[in-house]
Short mmCIF file of C-alpha atoms in Angstrom, two decimals:
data_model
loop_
_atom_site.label_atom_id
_atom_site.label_comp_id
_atom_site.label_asym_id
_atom_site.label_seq_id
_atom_site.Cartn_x
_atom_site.Cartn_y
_atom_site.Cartn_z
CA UNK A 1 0.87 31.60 8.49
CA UNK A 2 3.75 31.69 6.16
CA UNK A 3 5.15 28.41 6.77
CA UNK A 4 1.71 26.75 6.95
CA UNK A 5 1.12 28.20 3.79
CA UNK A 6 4.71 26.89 2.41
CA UNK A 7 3.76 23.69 3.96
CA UNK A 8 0.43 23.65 1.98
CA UNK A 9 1.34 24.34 -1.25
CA UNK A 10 4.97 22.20 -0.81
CA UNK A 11 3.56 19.04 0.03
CA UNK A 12 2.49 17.13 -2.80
CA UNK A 13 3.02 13.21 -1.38
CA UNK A 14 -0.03 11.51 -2.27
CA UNK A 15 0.16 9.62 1.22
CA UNK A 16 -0.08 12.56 3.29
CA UNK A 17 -2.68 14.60 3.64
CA UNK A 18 -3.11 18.46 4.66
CA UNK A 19 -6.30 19.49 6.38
CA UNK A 20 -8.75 21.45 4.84
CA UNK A 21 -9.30 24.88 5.71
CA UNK A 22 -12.74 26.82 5.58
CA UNK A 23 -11.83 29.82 3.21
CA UNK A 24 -13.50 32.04 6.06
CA UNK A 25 -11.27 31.27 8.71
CA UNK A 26 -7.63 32.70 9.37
CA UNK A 27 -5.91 29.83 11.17
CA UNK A 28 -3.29 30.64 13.66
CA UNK A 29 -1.19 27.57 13.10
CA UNK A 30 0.01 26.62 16.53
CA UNK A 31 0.08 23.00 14.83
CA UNK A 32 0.77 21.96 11.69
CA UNK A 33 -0.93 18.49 11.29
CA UNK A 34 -1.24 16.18 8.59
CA UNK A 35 -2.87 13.01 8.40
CA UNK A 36 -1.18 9.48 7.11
CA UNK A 37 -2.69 5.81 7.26
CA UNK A 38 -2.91 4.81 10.55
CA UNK A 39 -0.73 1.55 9.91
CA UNK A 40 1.98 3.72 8.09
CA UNK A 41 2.29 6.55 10.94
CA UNK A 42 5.46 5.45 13.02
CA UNK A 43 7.66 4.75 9.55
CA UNK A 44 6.34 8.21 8.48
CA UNK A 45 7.57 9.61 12.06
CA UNK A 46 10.56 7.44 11.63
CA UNK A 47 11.51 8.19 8.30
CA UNK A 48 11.40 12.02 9.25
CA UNK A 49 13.28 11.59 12.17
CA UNK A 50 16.10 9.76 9.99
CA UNK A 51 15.87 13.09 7.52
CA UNK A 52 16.60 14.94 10.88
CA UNK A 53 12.94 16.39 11.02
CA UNK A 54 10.93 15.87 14.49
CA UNK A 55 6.91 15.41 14.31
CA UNK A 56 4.50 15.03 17.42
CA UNK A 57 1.04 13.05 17.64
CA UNK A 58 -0.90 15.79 19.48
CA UNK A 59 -4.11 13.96 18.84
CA UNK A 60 -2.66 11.09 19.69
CA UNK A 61 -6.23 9.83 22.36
CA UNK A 62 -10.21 11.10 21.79
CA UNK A 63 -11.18 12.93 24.21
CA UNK A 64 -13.71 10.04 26.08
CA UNK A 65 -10.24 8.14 26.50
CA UNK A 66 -8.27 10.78 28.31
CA UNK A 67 -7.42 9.63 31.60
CA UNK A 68 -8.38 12.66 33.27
CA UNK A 69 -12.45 12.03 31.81
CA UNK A 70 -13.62 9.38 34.41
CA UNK A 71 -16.28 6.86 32.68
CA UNK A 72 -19.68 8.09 33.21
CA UNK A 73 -18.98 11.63 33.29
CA UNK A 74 -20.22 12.54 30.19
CA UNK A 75 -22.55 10.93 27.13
CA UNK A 76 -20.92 9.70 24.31
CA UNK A 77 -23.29 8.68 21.48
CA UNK A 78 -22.22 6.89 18.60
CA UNK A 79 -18.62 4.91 17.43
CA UNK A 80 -16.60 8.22 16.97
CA UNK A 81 -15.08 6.84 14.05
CA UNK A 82 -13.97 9.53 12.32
CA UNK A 83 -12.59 10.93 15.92
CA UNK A 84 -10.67 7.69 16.46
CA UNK A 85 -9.44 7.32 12.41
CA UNK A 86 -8.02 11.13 13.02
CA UNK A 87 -6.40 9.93 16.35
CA UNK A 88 -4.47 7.45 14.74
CA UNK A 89 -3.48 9.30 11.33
CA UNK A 90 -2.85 12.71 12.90
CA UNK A 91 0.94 13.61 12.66
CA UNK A 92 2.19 17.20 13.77
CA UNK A 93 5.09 18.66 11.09
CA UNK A 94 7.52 21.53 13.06
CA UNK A 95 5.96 24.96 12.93
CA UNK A 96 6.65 27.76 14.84
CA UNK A 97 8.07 31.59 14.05
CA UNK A 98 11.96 30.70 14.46
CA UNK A 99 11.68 28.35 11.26
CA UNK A 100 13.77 29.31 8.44
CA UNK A 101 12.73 28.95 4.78
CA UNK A 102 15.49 26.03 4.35
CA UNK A 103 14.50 24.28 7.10
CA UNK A 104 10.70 24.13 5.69
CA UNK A 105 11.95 22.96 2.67
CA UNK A 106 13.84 20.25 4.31
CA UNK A 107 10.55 19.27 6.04
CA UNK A 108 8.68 19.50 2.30
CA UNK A 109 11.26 17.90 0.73
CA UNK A 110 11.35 14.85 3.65
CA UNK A 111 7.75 14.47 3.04
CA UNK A 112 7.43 14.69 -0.44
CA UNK A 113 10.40 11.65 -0.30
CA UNK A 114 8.66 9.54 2.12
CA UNK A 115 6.70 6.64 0.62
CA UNK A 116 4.83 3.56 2.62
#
């Protein structure tokens, strides 16, 4: 929760945004996702890489276009557009315990550099 909450109140990029978070919920932060224009995602990912930083799309398919989910097994109703927008903004920034406070601000300061 500390890093997320570095991450949160670090990144400042007006091309990347945070997620919101219901002030009644205490997020465990197994991801740290952010969200950039879909047509701007791989230089984002690339850029970071270049500044040494390594992302993830975990998000990356919807769920009625996982292989595993044979057509016809379930009802989907409606476009999913906001499903398939997230899908192909959603960019996961390195979080986990082992982080030190340098290397979160070298991932704030990679982000807050990065422009489309």
């Amino acid at each position: 929760r500390h890093i997320a909450s570095r991450y949160r109140e670090g990144l400042h990029s007006p091309h990347i945004e945070t997620l919101a978070v219901d002030p009644r919920s205490a997020p465990t932060w197994h991801l740290f996702p952010v969200r950039v224009a879909p047509e701007h995602r791989d230089a984002f990912r690339a850029a970071l890489g270049e500044a040494g930083v390594q992302t993830g799309t975990h998000y990356a398919r919807i769920i009625p276009e996982q292989p595993a989910l044979r057509p016809g097994s379930f009802d989907v109703v409606g476009e999913l557009e906001r499903a398939r927008l997230f899908a192909a903004s959603e960019v996961s920034l390195p979080i986990h315990p082992f982080l030190s406070d340098d290397e979160v601000d070298r991932v704030v300061a990679a982000c807050n550099a990065w422009k489309p």
